[in-house]
Short mmCIF file of C-alpha atoms in Angstrom, two decimals:
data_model
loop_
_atom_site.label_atom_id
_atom_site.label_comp_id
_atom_site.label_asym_id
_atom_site.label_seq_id
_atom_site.Cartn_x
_atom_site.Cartn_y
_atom_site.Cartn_z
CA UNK B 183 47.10 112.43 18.52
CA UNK B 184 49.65 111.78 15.60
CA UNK B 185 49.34 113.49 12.21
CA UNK B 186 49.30 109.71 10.47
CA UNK B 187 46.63 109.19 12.69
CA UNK B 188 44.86 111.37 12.30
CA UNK B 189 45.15 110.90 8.28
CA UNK B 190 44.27 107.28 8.84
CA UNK B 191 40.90 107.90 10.41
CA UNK B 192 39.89 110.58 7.85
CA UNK B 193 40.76 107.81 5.16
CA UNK B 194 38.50 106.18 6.82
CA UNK B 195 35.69 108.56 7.27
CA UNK B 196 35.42 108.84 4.03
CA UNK B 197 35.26 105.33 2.79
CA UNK B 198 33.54 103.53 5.38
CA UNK B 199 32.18 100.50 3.04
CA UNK B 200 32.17 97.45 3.87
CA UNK B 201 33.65 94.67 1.14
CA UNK B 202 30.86 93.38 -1.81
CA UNK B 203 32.05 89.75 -0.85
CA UNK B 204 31.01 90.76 2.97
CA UNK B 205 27.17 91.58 1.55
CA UNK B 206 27.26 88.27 -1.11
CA UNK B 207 27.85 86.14 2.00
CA UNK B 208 24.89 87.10 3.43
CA UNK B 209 21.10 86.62 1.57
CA UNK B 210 19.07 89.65 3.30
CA UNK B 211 21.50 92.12 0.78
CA UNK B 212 20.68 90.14 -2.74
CA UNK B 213 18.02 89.52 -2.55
CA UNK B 214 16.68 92.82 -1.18
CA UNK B 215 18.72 94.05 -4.26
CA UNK B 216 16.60 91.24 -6.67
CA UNK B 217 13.60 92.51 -5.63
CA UNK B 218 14.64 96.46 -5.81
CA UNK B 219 15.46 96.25 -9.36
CA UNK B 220 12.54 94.19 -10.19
CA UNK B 221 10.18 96.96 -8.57
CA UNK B 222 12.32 99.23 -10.47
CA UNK B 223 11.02 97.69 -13.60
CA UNK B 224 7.27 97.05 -12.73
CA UNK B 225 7.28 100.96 -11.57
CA UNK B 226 8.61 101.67 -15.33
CA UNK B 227 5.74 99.53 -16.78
CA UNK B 228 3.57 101.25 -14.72
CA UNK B 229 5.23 104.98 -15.66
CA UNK B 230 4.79 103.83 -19.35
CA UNK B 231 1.12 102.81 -18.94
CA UNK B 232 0.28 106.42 -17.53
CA UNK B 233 2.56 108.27 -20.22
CA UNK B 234 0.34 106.41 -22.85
CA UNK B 235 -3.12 107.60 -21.22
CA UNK B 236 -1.61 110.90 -20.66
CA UNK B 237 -1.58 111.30 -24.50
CA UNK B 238 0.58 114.79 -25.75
CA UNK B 239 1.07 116.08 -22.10
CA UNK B 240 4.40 115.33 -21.86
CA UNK B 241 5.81 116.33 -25.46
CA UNK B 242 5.96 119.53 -27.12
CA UNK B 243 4.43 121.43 -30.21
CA UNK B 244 4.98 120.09 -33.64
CA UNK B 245 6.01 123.47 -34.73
CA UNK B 246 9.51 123.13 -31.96
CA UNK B 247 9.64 119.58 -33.28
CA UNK B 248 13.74 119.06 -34.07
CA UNK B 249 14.25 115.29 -33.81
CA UNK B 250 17.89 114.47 -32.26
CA UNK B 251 20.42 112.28 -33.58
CA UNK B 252 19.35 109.09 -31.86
CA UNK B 253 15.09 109.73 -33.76
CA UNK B 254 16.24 111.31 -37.05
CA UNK B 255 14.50 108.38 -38.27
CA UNK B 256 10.91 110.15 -37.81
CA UNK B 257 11.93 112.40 -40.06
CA UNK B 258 10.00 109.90 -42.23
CA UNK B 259 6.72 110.68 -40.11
CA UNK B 260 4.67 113.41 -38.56
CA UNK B 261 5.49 114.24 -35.19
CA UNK B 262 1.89 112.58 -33.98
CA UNK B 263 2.91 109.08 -35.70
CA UNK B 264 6.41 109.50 -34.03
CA UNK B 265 4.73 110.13 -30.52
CA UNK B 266 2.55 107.04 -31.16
CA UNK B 267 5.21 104.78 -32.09
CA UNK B 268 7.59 105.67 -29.49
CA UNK B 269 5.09 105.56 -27.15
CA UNK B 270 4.05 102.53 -27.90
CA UNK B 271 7.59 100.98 -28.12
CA UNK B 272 8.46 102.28 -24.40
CA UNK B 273 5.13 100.62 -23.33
CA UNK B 274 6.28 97.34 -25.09
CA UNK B 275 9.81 97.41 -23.54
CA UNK B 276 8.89 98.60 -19.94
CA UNK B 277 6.63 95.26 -20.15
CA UNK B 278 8.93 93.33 -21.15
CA UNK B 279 11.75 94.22 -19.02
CA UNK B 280 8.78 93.92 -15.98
CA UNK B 281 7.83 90.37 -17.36
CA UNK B 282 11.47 89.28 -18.16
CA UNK B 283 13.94 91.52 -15.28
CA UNK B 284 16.18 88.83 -14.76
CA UNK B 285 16.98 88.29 -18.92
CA UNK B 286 19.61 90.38 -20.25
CA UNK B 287 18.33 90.96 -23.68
CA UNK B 288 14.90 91.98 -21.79
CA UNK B 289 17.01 94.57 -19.76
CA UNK B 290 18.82 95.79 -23.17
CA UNK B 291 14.79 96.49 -24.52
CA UNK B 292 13.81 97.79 -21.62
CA UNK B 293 17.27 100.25 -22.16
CA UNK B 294 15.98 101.14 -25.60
CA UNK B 295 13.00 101.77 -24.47
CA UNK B 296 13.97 104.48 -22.48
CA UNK B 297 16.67 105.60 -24.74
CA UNK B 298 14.27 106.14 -27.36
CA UNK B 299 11.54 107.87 -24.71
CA UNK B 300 14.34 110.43 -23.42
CA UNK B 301 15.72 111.16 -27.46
CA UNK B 302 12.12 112.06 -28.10
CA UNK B 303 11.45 114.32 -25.04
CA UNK B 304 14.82 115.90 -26.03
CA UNK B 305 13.38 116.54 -29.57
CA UNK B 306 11.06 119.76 -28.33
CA UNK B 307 12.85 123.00 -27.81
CA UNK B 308 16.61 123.75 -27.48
CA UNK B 309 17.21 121.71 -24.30
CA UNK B 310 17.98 118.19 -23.29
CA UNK B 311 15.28 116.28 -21.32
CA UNK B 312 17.49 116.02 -17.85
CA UNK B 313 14.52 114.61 -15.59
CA UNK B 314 14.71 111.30 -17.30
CA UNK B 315 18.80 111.07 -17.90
CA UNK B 316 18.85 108.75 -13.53
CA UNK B 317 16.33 106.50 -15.71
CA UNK B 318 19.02 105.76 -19.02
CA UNK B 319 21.74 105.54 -16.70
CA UNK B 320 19.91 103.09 -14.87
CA UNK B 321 18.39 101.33 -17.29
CA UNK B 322 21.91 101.13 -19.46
CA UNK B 323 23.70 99.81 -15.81
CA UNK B 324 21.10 97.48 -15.16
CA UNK B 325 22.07 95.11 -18.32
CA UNK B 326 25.44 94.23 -17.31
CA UNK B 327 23.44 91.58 -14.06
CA UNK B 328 24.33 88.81 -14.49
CA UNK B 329 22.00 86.94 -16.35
CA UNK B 330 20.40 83.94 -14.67
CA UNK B 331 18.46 83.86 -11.33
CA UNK B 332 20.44 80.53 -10.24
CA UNK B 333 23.94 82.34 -10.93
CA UNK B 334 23.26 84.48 -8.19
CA UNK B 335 21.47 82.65 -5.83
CA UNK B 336 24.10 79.43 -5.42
CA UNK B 337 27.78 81.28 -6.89
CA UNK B 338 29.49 83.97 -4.45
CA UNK B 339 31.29 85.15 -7.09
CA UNK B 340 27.70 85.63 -9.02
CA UNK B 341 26.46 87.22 -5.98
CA UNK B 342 29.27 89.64 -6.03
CA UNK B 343 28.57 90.41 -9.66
CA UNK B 344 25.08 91.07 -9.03
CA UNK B 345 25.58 93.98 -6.09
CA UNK B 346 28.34 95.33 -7.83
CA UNK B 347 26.17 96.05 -10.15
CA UNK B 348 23.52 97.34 -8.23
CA UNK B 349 26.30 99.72 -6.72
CA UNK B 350 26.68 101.47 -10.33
CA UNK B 351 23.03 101.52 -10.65
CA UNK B 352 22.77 104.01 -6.97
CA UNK B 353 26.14 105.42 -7.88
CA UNK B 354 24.81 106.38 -11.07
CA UNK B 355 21.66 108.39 -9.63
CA UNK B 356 23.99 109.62 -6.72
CA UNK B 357 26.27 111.10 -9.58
CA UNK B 358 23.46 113.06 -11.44
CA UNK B 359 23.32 115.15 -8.12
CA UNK B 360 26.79 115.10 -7.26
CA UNK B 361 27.09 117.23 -10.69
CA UNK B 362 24.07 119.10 -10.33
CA UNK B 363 25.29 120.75 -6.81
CA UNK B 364 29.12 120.94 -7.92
CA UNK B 365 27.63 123.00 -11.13
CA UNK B 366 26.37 125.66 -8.21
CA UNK B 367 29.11 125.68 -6.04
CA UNK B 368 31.58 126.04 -9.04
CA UNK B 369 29.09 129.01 -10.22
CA UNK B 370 28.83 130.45 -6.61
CA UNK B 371 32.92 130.49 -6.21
CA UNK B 372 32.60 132.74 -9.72
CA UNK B 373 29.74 134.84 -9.31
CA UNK B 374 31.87 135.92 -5.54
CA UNK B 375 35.31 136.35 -6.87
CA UNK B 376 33.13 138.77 -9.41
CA UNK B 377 31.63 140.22 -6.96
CA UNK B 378 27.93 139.18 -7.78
CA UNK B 379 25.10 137.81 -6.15
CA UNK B 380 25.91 133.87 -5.41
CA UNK B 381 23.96 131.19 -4.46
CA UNK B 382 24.98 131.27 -0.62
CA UNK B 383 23.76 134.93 -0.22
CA UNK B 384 20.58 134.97 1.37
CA UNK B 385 18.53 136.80 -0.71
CA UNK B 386 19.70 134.16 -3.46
CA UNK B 387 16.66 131.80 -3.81
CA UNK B 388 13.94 134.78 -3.41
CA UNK B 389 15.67 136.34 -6.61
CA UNK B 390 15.94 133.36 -8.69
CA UNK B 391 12.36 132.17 -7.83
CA UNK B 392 11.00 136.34 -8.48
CA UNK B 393 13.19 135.57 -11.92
CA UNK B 394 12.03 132.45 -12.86
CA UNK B 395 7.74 133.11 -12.31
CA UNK B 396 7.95 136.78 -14.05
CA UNK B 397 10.21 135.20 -17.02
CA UNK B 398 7.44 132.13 -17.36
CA UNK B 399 4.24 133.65 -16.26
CA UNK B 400 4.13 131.16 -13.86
CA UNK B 401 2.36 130.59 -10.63
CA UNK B 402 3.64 129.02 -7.80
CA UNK B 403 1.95 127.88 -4.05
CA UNK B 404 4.90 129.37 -1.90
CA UNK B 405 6.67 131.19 -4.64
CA UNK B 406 5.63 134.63 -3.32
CA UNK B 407 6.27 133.95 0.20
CA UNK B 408 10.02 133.39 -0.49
CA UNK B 409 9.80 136.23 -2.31
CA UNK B 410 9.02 137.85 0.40
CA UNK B 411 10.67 136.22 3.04
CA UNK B 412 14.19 135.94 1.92
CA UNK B 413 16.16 134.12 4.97
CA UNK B 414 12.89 131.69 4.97
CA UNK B 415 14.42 130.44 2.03
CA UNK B 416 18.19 130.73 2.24
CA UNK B 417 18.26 127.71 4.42
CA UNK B 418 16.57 125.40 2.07
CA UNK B 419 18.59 126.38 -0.85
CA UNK B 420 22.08 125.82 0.97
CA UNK B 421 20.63 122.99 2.35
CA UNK B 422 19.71 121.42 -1.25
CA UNK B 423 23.07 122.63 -2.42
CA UNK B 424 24.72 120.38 0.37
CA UNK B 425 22.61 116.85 -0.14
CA UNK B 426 23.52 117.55 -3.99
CA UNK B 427 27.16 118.11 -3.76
CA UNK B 428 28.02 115.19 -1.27
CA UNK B 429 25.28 112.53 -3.04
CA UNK B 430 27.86 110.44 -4.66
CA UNK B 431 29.79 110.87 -0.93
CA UNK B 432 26.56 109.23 0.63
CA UNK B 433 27.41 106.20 -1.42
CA UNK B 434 29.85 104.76 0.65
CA UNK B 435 27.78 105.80 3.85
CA UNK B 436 25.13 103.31 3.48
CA UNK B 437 24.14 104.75 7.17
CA UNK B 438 22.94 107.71 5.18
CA UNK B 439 21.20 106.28 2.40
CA UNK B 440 17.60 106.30 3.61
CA UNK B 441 18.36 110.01 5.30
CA UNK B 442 20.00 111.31 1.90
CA UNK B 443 17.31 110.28 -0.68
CA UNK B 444 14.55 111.09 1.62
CA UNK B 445 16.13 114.70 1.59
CA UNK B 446 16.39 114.54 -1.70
CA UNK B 447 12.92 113.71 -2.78
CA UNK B 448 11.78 116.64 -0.42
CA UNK B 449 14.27 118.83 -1.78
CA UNK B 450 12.26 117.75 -5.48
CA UNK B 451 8.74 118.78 -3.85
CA UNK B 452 10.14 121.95 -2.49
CA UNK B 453 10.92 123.28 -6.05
CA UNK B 454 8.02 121.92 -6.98
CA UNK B 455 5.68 124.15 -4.12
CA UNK B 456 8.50 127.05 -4.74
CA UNK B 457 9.07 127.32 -8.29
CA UNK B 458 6.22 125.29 -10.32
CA UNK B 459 8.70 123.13 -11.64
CA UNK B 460 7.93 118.94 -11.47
CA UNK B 461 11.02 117.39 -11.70
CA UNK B 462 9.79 114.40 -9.89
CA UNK B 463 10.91 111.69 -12.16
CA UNK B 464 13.65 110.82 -10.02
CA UNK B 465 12.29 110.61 -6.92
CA UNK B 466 10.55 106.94 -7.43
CA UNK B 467 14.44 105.63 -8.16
CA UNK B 468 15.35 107.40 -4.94
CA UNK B 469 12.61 105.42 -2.85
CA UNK B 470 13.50 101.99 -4.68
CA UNK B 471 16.80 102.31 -4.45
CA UNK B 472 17.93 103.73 -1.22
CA UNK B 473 14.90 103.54 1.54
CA UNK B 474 15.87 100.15 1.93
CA UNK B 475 19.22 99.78 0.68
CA UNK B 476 20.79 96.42 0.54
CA UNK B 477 23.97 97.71 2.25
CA UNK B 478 22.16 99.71 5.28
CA UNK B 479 23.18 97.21 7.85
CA UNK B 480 19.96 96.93 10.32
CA UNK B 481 20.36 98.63 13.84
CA UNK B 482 22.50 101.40 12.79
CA UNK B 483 22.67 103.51 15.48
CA UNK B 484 21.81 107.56 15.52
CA UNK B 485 25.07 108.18 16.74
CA UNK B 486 26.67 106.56 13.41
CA UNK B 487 24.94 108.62 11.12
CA UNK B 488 25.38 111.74 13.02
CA UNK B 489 29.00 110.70 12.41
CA UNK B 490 28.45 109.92 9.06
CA UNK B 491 27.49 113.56 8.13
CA UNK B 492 29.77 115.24 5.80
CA UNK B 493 31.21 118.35 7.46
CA UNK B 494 29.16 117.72 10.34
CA UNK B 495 30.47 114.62 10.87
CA UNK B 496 34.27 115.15 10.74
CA UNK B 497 33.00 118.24 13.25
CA UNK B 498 31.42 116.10 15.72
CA UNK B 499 34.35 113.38 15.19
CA UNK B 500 36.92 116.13 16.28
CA UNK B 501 35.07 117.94 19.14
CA UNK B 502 34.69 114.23 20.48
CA UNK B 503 38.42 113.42 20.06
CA UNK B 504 39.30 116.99 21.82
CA UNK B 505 37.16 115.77 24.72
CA UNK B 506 38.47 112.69 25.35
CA UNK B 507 42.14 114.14 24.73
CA UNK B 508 41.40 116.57 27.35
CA UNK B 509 40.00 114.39 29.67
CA UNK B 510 43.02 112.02 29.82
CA UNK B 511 45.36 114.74 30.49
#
């Protein structure tokens, strides 16, 4: 086969996506997308609702109270009355944005909402609240829809408006990961040419989990049997180091997007069985927006996603080419 190609069905591998004005033609993509994002916002009503009930469980002490730039306005408060009103305020705008999806200024309260929510997490301690950071970028992408029901219902354009949208939205959550698993490979590549212990070394997870419970005092339910069991571990580590890295990839494989977040929401309860740690407020957006995609075209075949695969794929594309070179000679 010739190098160009070659180089023309790579370029192709990796942006297999069909055109937004493809999807706007058709109705099962918007309005699978209409009803995503308004499930997005009843499940952020409903998120809201618990956080109330749940009182103090989710904030800090008052003594590591050190508002951010975005709250320095309780300053004028105690930390309880800033809880409260915040609280209160991200109950108010989750309901509104639930009553009122398809109105943009709805969408912009339902924005501050969480804006306000995330600043205040971020006010305990030294560190930033990341669990809720897929939530503002969401939220924030979500109030550039357009902003009547009828716009994109009868106008292509509209329509094309409206998914485009909804692309930033996934590409947004996709991204979060993307950086997350480029943040350990770009760590591992240093920690080797240093000759340290890396994250691809087997005994890698076991150490960081024996770390992380001694350092806490925490408990775990399979914490010590990784700790035990090394290479029981090593594969679930690389593996969550893979679907990280190539997330934002698995945008433009809509083949992949059910596979990807389902791996990634498992990949979420593993540290959470491993390492104690419940970083689960991502997984809802993963289920809303990628279990039934508006751009997974029905009937996709097993044989397409296997081909989809990063690595794998581009593998299994050139063993197959071999073959079939082979065979015609």
């Amino acid at each position: 086969m010739k190098p160009n190609l070659y180089i023309k069905k790579f370029t192709a591998y990796i942006y297999d996506f069909p055109s937004l004005e493809s999807f706007a033609k058709e109705e099962r993509p918007i309005e699978k997308a209409k009803n995503i994002v308004r499930y997005l916002y009843y499940f952020l009503a409903l998120k809201s609702t618990t956080m109330l009930f749940a009182g103090d469980t989710y904030f800090g002490t008052s003594e590591n109270f050190s508002p951010v730039w975005s709250t320095l306005w309780v300053n004028l408060l105690s930390p309880a009355d800033a809880i409260t009103i915040i609280q209160f305020f991200f109950l108010a705008s989750a309901f509104i944005g639930s009553f009122f999806y398809w109105n943009r200024i709805a969408r912009i309260i339902a924005f501050l909402g969480v804006f306000e929510l995330h600043a205040l997490l971020s006010s305990f301690g030294i560190e930033v609240d990341h669990a809720w950071y897929p939530w503002l970028f969401v939220t924030f992408f979500l109030i550039f829809l357009p902003d009547t029901r009828a716009q994109t219902r009868h106008s292509l354009e509209g329509r094309k408006i409206f998914l485009l949208v909804f692309l930033a939205v996934q590409a947004s959550v996709f991204f979060t990961y993307s950086m997350s698993g480029f943040g350990k490979i770009y760590g591992a590549i240093n920690q080797i040419i240093g000759g340290g212990m890396h994250a691809f070394a087997p005994e890698a997870l076991a150490l960081h989990v024996a770390h992380w419970l001694a350092s806490t005092h925490s408990v775990s339910l399979l914490g010590p049997f990784i700790i035990d069991h090394p290479w029981f571990g090593w594969p679930l580590f690389v593996g969550t180091i893979y679907l990280q890295f190539f997330a934002l990839w698995i945008l433009f494989k809509p083949s992949l997007h059910k596979l990807w977040a389902a791996g990634l929401v498992f990949s979420h309860i593993g540290i959470y069985v491993i390492m104690g740690l419940t970083y689960l407020s991502s997984a809802p957006l993963l289920i809303l927006l990628f279990f039934d995609s508006p751009f997974h075209k029905p009937g996709t075949s097993w044989r397409k996603i296997l081909l989809d695969l990063p690595i794998f794929g581009s593998l299994l594309r050139l063993f197959t080419d071999f073959r079939l070179n082979k065979m015609k000679k």
